[in-house]
Short mmCIF file of N, CA and C in Angstrom, two decimals:
data_model
loop_
_atom_site.label_atom_id
_atom_site.label_comp_id
_atom_site.label_asym_id
_atom_site.label_seq_id
_atom_site.Cartn_x
_atom_site.Cartn_y
_atom_site.Cartn_z
N UNK A 1238 82.91 125.00 112.98
CA UNK A 1238 82.66 124.39 111.64
C UNK A 1238 81.94 123.22 111.72
N UNK A 1239 80.81 123.03 110.90
CA UNK A 1239 80.02 121.98 110.99
C UNK A 1239 80.67 120.77 110.05
N UNK A 1240 81.09 119.65 110.52
CA UNK A 1240 81.57 118.78 109.77
C UNK A 1240 81.02 117.92 108.75
N UNK A 1241 79.53 117.96 108.79
CA UNK A 1241 78.64 117.53 107.75
C UNK A 1241 78.93 118.50 106.55
N UNK A 1242 78.78 119.80 106.98
CA UNK A 1242 78.94 120.74 105.76
C UNK A 1242 80.61 120.67 105.04
N UNK A 1243 81.66 120.42 105.95
CA UNK A 1243 82.90 119.83 105.27
C UNK A 1243 83.14 118.79 104.52
N UNK A 1244 81.94 117.71 104.85
CA UNK A 1244 82.06 116.74 103.84
C UNK A 1244 81.58 116.73 102.76
N UNK A 1245 80.01 117.57 102.72
CA UNK A 1245 79.76 117.81 101.53
C UNK A 1245 80.54 118.74 100.70
N UNK A 1246 81.35 119.82 101.36
CA UNK A 1246 82.04 120.58 100.32
C UNK A 1246 83.29 119.92 99.77
N UNK A 1247 83.63 118.74 100.62
CA UNK A 1247 84.86 118.04 100.18
C UNK A 1247 84.35 116.95 98.71
N UNK A 1248 83.22 116.28 98.92
CA UNK A 1248 82.65 115.62 97.94
C UNK A 1248 82.41 116.50 96.74
N UNK A 1249 82.03 117.66 96.73
CA UNK A 1249 81.68 118.61 95.67
C UNK A 1249 82.88 118.75 95.14
N UNK A 1250 84.19 119.08 95.88
CA UNK A 1250 85.52 119.25 95.29
C UNK A 1250 85.95 118.29 94.71
N UNK A 1251 85.79 116.74 95.38
CA UNK A 1251 86.46 115.87 94.69
C UNK A 1251 85.66 115.58 93.52
N UNK A 1252 84.35 115.67 93.31
CA UNK A 1252 83.79 115.37 92.01
C UNK A 1252 84.05 116.37 90.82
N UNK A 1253 84.26 117.75 91.24
CA UNK A 1253 84.65 118.91 90.32
C UNK A 1253 85.94 118.71 90.10
N UNK A 1254 86.83 118.22 90.60
CA UNK A 1254 88.54 118.36 90.15
C UNK A 1254 88.85 118.01 89.00
N UNK A 1255 89.71 118.73 88.24
CA UNK A 1255 89.97 118.16 87.06
C UNK A 1255 91.08 117.37 87.11
N UNK A 1256 91.38 116.51 85.97
CA UNK A 1256 92.30 115.17 86.15
C UNK A 1256 93.56 115.72 86.06
N UNK A 1257 94.39 114.84 86.79
CA UNK A 1257 96.09 115.16 87.00
C UNK A 1257 96.25 115.03 85.47
N UNK A 1258 97.42 115.70 84.84
CA UNK A 1258 97.82 115.52 83.60
C UNK A 1258 98.84 114.67 83.65
N UNK A 1259 99.78 114.56 84.57
CA UNK A 1259 100.95 113.84 84.62
C UNK A 1259 100.82 112.44 84.98
N UNK A 1260 99.92 112.21 85.88
CA UNK A 1260 99.49 110.50 86.14
C UNK A 1260 98.24 110.49 86.43
N UNK A 1261 97.56 109.27 86.53
CA UNK A 1261 96.41 108.92 86.84
C UNK A 1261 96.31 107.77 87.77
N UNK A 1262 94.87 107.29 88.05
CA UNK A 1262 95.05 106.20 89.18
C UNK A 1262 94.23 104.90 88.42
N UNK A 1263 94.13 105.23 86.87
CA UNK A 1263 93.77 103.77 86.29
C UNK A 1263 94.70 102.67 86.27
N UNK A 1264 94.36 101.70 86.77
CA UNK A 1264 95.72 100.81 86.96
C UNK A 1264 95.81 100.19 85.89
N UNK A 1265 95.18 100.22 84.63
CA UNK A 1265 95.53 99.41 83.49
C UNK A 1265 96.19 100.53 82.31
N UNK A 1266 96.19 101.65 82.85
CA UNK A 1266 96.39 102.86 81.93
C UNK A 1266 97.66 103.28 81.81
N UNK A 1267 98.17 103.99 80.67
CA UNK A 1267 99.49 104.22 80.26
C UNK A 1267 100.10 105.25 81.48
N UNK A 1268 99.13 105.95 82.35
CA UNK A 1268 99.84 106.86 83.37
C UNK A 1268 99.34 106.47 84.69
N UNK A 1269 98.91 105.17 84.73
CA UNK A 1269 98.67 104.33 86.05
C UNK A 1269 99.59 104.02 86.92
N UNK A 1270 99.22 103.80 88.36
CA UNK A 1270 100.22 103.25 89.30
C UNK A 1270 101.12 102.20 88.85
N UNK A 1271 100.95 101.52 88.29
CA UNK A 1271 102.19 100.48 87.78
C UNK A 1271 103.07 100.92 86.74
N UNK A 1272 102.77 102.29 86.43
CA UNK A 1272 103.50 102.90 85.49
C UNK A 1272 104.30 104.16 85.87
N UNK A 1273 103.99 104.51 87.08
CA UNK A 1273 104.40 105.73 87.77
C UNK A 1273 105.79 106.22 87.81
N UNK A 1274 106.72 104.84 88.06
CA UNK A 1274 108.24 104.66 88.03
C UNK A 1274 108.66 105.08 86.63
N UNK A 1275 107.95 104.94 85.55
CA UNK A 1275 108.45 105.14 84.08
C UNK A 1275 108.15 106.54 83.78
N UNK A 1276 107.29 107.27 84.35
CA UNK A 1276 106.77 108.50 83.57
C UNK A 1276 107.66 109.83 83.96
N UNK A 1277 108.52 109.74 84.94
CA UNK A 1277 109.37 110.85 85.08
C UNK A 1277 110.52 109.95 85.97
N UNK A 1278 111.90 110.54 85.60
CA UNK A 1278 112.89 109.91 86.24
C UNK A 1278 113.11 110.16 87.92
N UNK A 1279 112.47 111.24 88.29
CA UNK A 1279 112.50 111.31 89.86
C UNK A 1279 111.42 110.43 90.30
N UNK A 1280 110.56 109.88 89.72
CA UNK A 1280 109.59 108.90 90.16
C UNK A 1280 109.91 107.54 90.00
N UNK A 1281 111.24 107.39 89.66
CA UNK A 1281 111.60 105.72 89.56
C UNK A 1281 111.59 104.90 90.62
N UNK A 1282 111.49 105.44 91.91
CA UNK A 1282 111.81 104.95 93.16
C UNK A 1282 110.11 103.97 93.18
N UNK A 1283 109.06 104.77 92.47
CA UNK A 1283 107.69 104.20 92.61
C UNK A 1283 107.82 102.64 91.73
N UNK A 1284 108.79 102.53 91.11
CA UNK A 1284 109.29 101.14 90.37
C UNK A 1284 110.05 100.19 91.07
N UNK A 1285 111.51 100.98 91.61
CA UNK A 1285 112.15 100.14 91.96
C UNK A 1285 112.52 100.05 93.66
N UNK A 1286 111.86 101.16 94.13
CA UNK A 1286 111.74 100.93 95.64
C UNK A 1286 110.96 100.22 96.29
N UNK A 1287 111.18 99.98 97.63
CA UNK A 1287 110.32 98.95 98.44
C UNK A 1287 109.51 99.96 99.35
N UNK A 1288 108.32 99.82 99.20
CA UNK A 1288 107.16 100.90 100.27
C UNK A 1288 107.26 101.97 99.45
N UNK A 1289 107.37 102.35 98.26
CA UNK A 1289 107.13 103.46 97.68
C UNK A 1289 105.86 103.47 97.14
N UNK A 1290 105.16 104.76 96.87
CA UNK A 1290 103.68 104.69 96.10
C UNK A 1290 103.70 104.31 94.94
N UNK A 1291 102.77 103.50 94.60
CA UNK A 1291 101.50 103.26 95.25
C UNK A 1291 101.96 101.96 96.34
N UNK A 1292 101.34 102.11 97.46
CA UNK A 1292 101.65 101.01 98.45
C UNK A 1292 100.28 99.95 98.51
N UNK A 1293 100.51 98.47 98.46
CA UNK A 1293 99.48 97.57 98.67
C UNK A 1293 99.49 97.37 100.17
N UNK A 1294 98.49 97.69 100.84
CA UNK A 1294 98.58 97.77 102.30
C UNK A 1294 97.82 96.18 102.58
N UNK A 1295 98.61 95.34 103.32
CA UNK A 1295 98.32 94.05 103.54
C UNK A 1295 99.01 93.36 104.57
N UNK A 1296 98.65 92.25 105.16
CA UNK A 1296 99.41 91.62 106.23
C UNK A 1296 100.93 91.35 105.74
N UNK A 1297 100.94 91.09 104.53
CA UNK A 1297 102.74 91.04 104.01
C UNK A 1297 103.34 92.16 104.22
N UNK A 1298 102.89 93.57 104.28
CA UNK A 1298 103.77 94.64 104.25
C UNK A 1298 103.42 95.45 105.55
N UNK A 1299 102.27 95.21 106.30
CA UNK A 1299 102.16 96.10 107.53
C UNK A 1299 102.08 95.19 108.76
N UNK A 1300 102.65 95.76 109.91
CA UNK A 1300 102.59 95.17 111.02
C UNK A 1300 101.46 95.90 111.96
N UNK A 1301 100.64 95.07 112.41
CA UNK A 1301 99.41 95.83 112.92
C UNK A 1301 99.81 95.88 114.48
N UNK A 1302 99.88 96.98 114.99
CA UNK A 1302 100.10 97.25 116.61
C UNK A 1302 98.67 97.37 117.37
N UNK A 1303 98.30 96.47 117.86
CA UNK A 1303 97.07 96.67 118.68
C UNK A 1303 97.01 97.96 119.48
N UNK A 1304 96.03 98.74 119.58
CA UNK A 1304 95.87 99.87 120.43
C UNK A 1304 96.88 100.80 120.26
N UNK A 1305 97.40 101.04 119.29
CA UNK A 1305 98.49 102.27 118.87
C UNK A 1305 99.34 102.62 120.15
N UNK A 1306 99.91 101.64 120.59
CA UNK A 1306 100.52 101.86 122.02
C UNK A 1306 101.43 102.94 121.70
N UNK A 1307 102.33 103.12 120.79
CA UNK A 1307 103.42 104.07 120.87
C UNK A 1307 103.01 105.23 119.90
N UNK A 1308 101.48 105.55 119.97
CA UNK A 1308 101.03 106.74 119.35
C UNK A 1308 100.28 107.40 120.31
N UNK A 1309 100.59 108.65 120.46
CA UNK A 1309 99.54 109.69 121.40
C UNK A 1309 99.36 110.83 120.64
N UNK A 1310 98.17 111.02 120.29
CA UNK A 1310 97.47 112.24 119.83
C UNK A 1310 97.27 113.46 120.72
N UNK A 1311 97.89 114.74 120.36
CA UNK A 1311 97.65 116.11 121.03
C UNK A 1311 97.23 117.10 120.07
N UNK A 1312 95.87 116.93 119.49
CA UNK A 1312 95.07 117.82 118.65
C UNK A 1312 94.91 118.95 119.36
N UNK A 1313 94.93 120.38 118.62
CA UNK A 1313 94.42 121.22 119.12
C UNK A 1313 93.55 122.32 118.12
N UNK A 1314 92.36 122.72 118.56
CA UNK A 1314 91.76 123.53 117.55
C UNK A 1314 92.60 124.54 116.73
N UNK A 1315 92.31 124.76 115.62
CA UNK A 1315 93.33 125.65 114.76
C UNK A 1315 92.56 125.89 113.53
N UNK A 1316 92.77 127.02 112.97
CA UNK A 1316 92.25 127.69 111.54
C UNK A 1316 93.08 126.76 110.54
N UNK A 1317 92.28 126.19 109.36
CA UNK A 1317 93.30 125.52 108.34
C UNK A 1317 92.47 126.12 107.01
N UNK A 1318 93.41 125.85 105.96
CA UNK A 1318 93.09 126.09 104.65
C UNK A 1318 92.93 124.80 103.89
N UNK A 1319 91.69 124.48 103.07
CA UNK A 1319 91.46 123.41 102.30
C UNK A 1319 91.87 123.63 101.02
N UNK A 1320 92.37 122.95 100.14
CA UNK A 1320 92.80 123.12 99.01
C UNK A 1320 92.38 121.95 97.93
N UNK A 1321 91.55 122.16 96.57
CA UNK A 1321 91.51 120.90 95.89
C UNK A 1321 92.72 121.18 95.14
N UNK A 1322 93.69 120.21 95.13
CA UNK A 1322 94.91 120.46 94.24
C UNK A 1322 94.65 119.30 92.81
N UNK A 1323 93.40 118.81 92.68
CA UNK A 1323 93.29 118.16 91.38
C UNK A 1323 93.39 116.73 91.69
N UNK A 1324 94.51 116.55 91.92
CA UNK A 1324 94.68 114.91 92.56
C UNK A 1324 94.53 114.63 93.71
N UNK A 1325 94.34 115.53 94.79
CA UNK A 1325 94.12 115.42 96.16
C UNK A 1325 93.53 116.73 96.51
N UNK A 1326 92.97 116.38 97.97
CA UNK A 1326 92.70 117.36 98.96
C UNK A 1326 93.56 117.65 99.93
N UNK A 1327 94.05 118.93 100.13
CA UNK A 1327 94.90 119.29 101.02
C UNK A 1327 94.51 120.14 102.16
N UNK A 1328 94.95 119.75 103.47
CA UNK A 1328 94.63 120.69 104.45
C UNK A 1328 95.90 121.10 105.16
N UNK A 1329 95.91 122.60 105.19
CA UNK A 1329 97.21 123.19 105.88
C UNK A 1329 96.77 123.97 107.21
N UNK A 1330 97.09 123.67 108.26
CA UNK A 1330 96.82 124.39 109.35
C UNK A 1330 97.53 125.54 109.57
N UNK A 1331 96.81 126.62 110.15
CA UNK A 1331 97.47 127.82 110.58
C UNK A 1331 97.64 127.86 112.08
N UNK A 1332 99.02 127.96 112.39
CA UNK A 1332 99.35 128.09 113.77
C UNK A 1332 99.57 126.79 114.43
N UNK A 1333 99.24 126.65 115.68
CA UNK A 1333 99.59 125.49 116.59
C UNK A 1333 98.49 124.42 116.51
N UNK A 1334 98.37 123.40 115.78
CA UNK A 1334 97.40 122.63 115.67
C UNK A 1334 97.65 121.15 116.39
N UNK A 1335 98.79 121.32 117.17
CA UNK A 1335 98.93 120.40 118.13
C UNK A 1335 100.14 119.24 117.59
N UNK A 1336 100.29 118.13 118.05
CA UNK A 1336 101.05 117.25 117.54
C UNK A 1336 100.67 115.96 117.58
N UNK A 1337 101.54 114.82 117.09
CA UNK A 1337 101.50 113.52 117.40
C UNK A 1337 102.70 112.97 117.96
N UNK A 1338 102.73 112.17 118.91
CA UNK A 1338 103.93 111.67 119.67
C UNK A 1338 103.92 110.24 119.37
N UNK A 1339 105.07 109.74 118.54
CA UNK A 1339 105.33 108.38 118.14
C UNK A 1339 106.54 108.00 118.74
N UNK A 1340 106.41 106.71 119.51
CA UNK A 1340 107.53 106.24 120.26
C UNK A 1340 108.34 107.28 120.93
N UNK A 1341 107.51 107.98 121.34
CA UNK A 1341 108.50 109.19 122.40
C UNK A 1341 108.99 110.38 121.51
N UNK A 1342 108.60 110.66 120.13
CA UNK A 1342 109.12 111.62 119.51
C UNK A 1342 107.99 112.39 119.03
N UNK A 1343 107.89 113.78 119.24
CA UNK A 1343 106.78 114.67 119.08
C UNK A 1343 106.65 115.07 117.47
N UNK A 1344 105.94 115.14 116.86
CA UNK A 1344 105.76 115.80 115.25
C UNK A 1344 104.70 116.87 115.26
N UNK A 1345 104.87 117.80 115.06
CA UNK A 1345 103.83 119.16 115.07
C UNK A 1345 102.90 118.70 113.56
N UNK A 1346 101.86 118.96 113.64
CA UNK A 1346 100.79 118.86 112.63
C UNK A 1346 101.01 120.31 111.86
N UNK A 1347 101.24 120.01 110.52
CA UNK A 1347 101.49 121.08 109.77
C UNK A 1347 100.38 120.91 108.63
N UNK A 1348 100.44 120.01 107.78
CA UNK A 1348 99.74 119.60 106.72
C UNK A 1348 99.19 118.12 106.45
N UNK A 1349 98.06 117.88 105.78
CA UNK A 1349 97.87 116.49 105.32
C UNK A 1349 97.28 116.45 104.13
N UNK A 1350 96.96 115.56 103.47
CA UNK A 1350 96.27 115.56 102.07
C UNK A 1350 95.94 113.98 101.87
N UNK A 1351 94.79 113.90 101.07
CA UNK A 1351 94.08 112.65 100.72
C UNK A 1351 93.76 112.62 99.43
N UNK A 1352 94.05 111.37 98.63
CA UNK A 1352 93.82 111.20 97.20
C UNK A 1352 92.33 110.73 97.01
N UNK A 1353 91.89 110.84 96.02
CA UNK A 1353 90.40 110.20 95.87
C UNK A 1353 90.58 110.10 94.38
N UNK A 1354 90.30 108.82 93.69
CA UNK A 1354 90.28 107.99 94.56
C UNK A 1354 91.84 107.67 95.29
N UNK A 1355 91.75 106.48 96.18
CA UNK A 1355 93.10 106.40 97.00
C UNK A 1355 94.15 106.12 96.32
N UNK A 1356 95.33 106.81 96.67
CA UNK A 1356 96.50 106.48 96.07
C UNK A 1356 97.06 104.96 96.45
N UNK A 1357 96.91 104.46 97.65
CA UNK A 1357 97.28 102.94 98.17
C UNK A 1357 96.11 102.18 97.87
N UNK A 1358 96.36 100.94 97.95
CA UNK A 1358 95.57 99.94 97.96
C UNK A 1358 95.49 99.01 99.14
N UNK A 1359 94.46 98.36 99.61
CA UNK A 1359 94.44 97.50 100.73
C UNK A 1359 93.87 95.98 100.05
N UNK A 1360 94.74 95.28 100.18
CA UNK A 1360 94.58 94.03 99.67
C UNK A 1360 94.00 93.77 98.33
N UNK A 1361 95.02 94.89 97.78
CA UNK A 1361 94.74 95.03 96.13
C UNK A 1361 93.75 95.76 95.61
N UNK A 1362 92.75 96.31 96.57
CA UNK A 1362 91.68 97.10 96.02
C UNK A 1362 91.80 98.46 96.46
N UNK A 1363 91.57 99.40 95.55
CA UNK A 1363 91.48 100.97 95.83
C UNK A 1363 90.29 101.34 96.50
N UNK A 1364 90.34 102.44 97.43
CA UNK A 1364 89.23 102.52 98.18
C UNK A 1364 89.02 104.10 97.67
N UNK A 1365 87.49 104.30 97.87
CA UNK A 1365 86.97 105.79 97.81
C UNK A 1365 87.00 106.39 99.34
N UNK A 1366 87.40 107.51 99.31
CA UNK A 1366 87.54 108.36 100.53
C UNK A 1366 86.49 108.69 101.12
N UNK A 1367 85.38 108.89 100.44
CA UNK A 1367 84.09 109.15 101.03
C UNK A 1367 82.90 108.97 99.83
N UNK A 1368 81.96 109.03 100.47
CA UNK A 1368 80.56 108.49 99.64
C UNK A 1368 79.58 109.16 100.35
N UNK A 1369 78.40 109.80 99.72
CA UNK A 1369 77.25 110.48 100.20
C UNK A 1369 76.47 109.54 100.64
N UNK A 1370 76.41 108.20 100.22
CA UNK A 1370 75.61 107.10 101.05
C UNK A 1370 76.17 106.35 101.82
N UNK A 1371 77.32 106.39 101.93
CA UNK A 1371 78.08 105.50 103.17
C UNK A 1371 78.79 106.43 104.11
N UNK A 1372 79.53 105.91 105.23
CA UNK A 1372 80.09 106.49 106.26
C UNK A 1372 81.39 106.67 105.63
N UNK A 1373 81.87 107.78 106.21
CA UNK A 1373 83.55 108.50 105.69
C UNK A 1373 84.60 107.38 105.99
N UNK A 1374 85.24 106.96 105.15
CA UNK A 1374 86.46 106.14 105.23
C UNK A 1374 87.47 106.52 104.71
N UNK A 1375 88.72 106.61 105.74
CA UNK A 1375 89.96 106.97 105.37
C UNK A 1375 91.04 106.38 105.85
N UNK A 1376 92.12 106.05 105.24
CA UNK A 1376 93.08 105.29 105.57
C UNK A 1376 94.28 106.22 105.60
N UNK A 1377 94.66 106.21 106.95
CA UNK A 1377 95.75 107.45 107.30
C UNK A 1377 96.93 106.80 107.17
N UNK A 1378 97.81 107.29 106.40
CA UNK A 1378 99.35 106.83 106.25
C UNK A 1378 100.30 108.09 106.72
N UNK A 1379 100.93 107.75 107.62
CA UNK A 1379 101.99 108.87 108.08
C UNK A 1379 103.34 108.22 108.00
N UNK A 1380 104.20 109.04 106.99
CA UNK A 1380 105.49 108.81 106.89
C UNK A 1380 106.56 109.52 107.54
N UNK A 1381 107.35 108.88 108.44
CA UNK A 1381 108.16 109.57 109.35
C UNK A 1381 109.58 108.81 109.23
N UNK A 1382 110.60 109.70 108.71
CA UNK A 1382 111.84 109.03 108.62
C UNK A 1382 111.99 107.74 108.05
N UNK A 1383 111.20 107.48 106.89
CA UNK A 1383 111.20 106.08 106.14
C UNK A 1383 110.24 105.21 107.03
N UNK A 1384 109.71 105.75 108.02
CA UNK A 1384 108.73 104.49 108.72
C UNK A 1384 107.33 104.77 108.36
N UNK A 1385 106.68 103.94 107.94
CA UNK A 1385 105.12 103.85 107.69
C UNK A 1385 104.44 103.51 108.94
N UNK A 1386 103.52 104.47 109.16
CA UNK A 1386 102.56 104.47 110.42
C UNK A 1386 101.23 104.27 110.06
N UNK A 1387 100.18 103.55 110.01
CA UNK A 1387 98.94 103.18 109.54
C UNK A 1387 97.99 103.43 110.96
N UNK A 1388 96.73 104.14 110.36
CA UNK A 1388 95.64 104.31 111.34
C UNK A 1388 94.60 104.33 110.55
N UNK A 1389 93.29 103.65 110.88
CA UNK A 1389 92.06 103.54 110.22
C UNK A 1389 91.11 104.12 110.81
#
């Protein structure tokens, strides 16, 4: 599968996605990130929790571990399904897509998704996941048992 074709398909899907009705990414809007914790009772941790979505990634909230010493990737070729869910693009693998080892514990790859625009901010700025005129830029956030692991 050609990655360039995948990128074009994703750009088309991102541009063609319908707006999410329950929340949005307009920072100043009534359904924006600063209000997510008020929109639904089950989302209250977004307002009261520490390190709940949306997270501002900065030197205050993240420890940078050079060379990802505790992270080992063991990816395998696998078929997958891509779905535009309106607020994000989801990738779900079929079969064994490999695993990621974090500090000695293996985690099987099953599903990942990314938001456009990004759910989280970096030093207060919301990023676009891709652009036809720029290189692909993603921020990978993996949450395992309450621990946030970042990779760019």
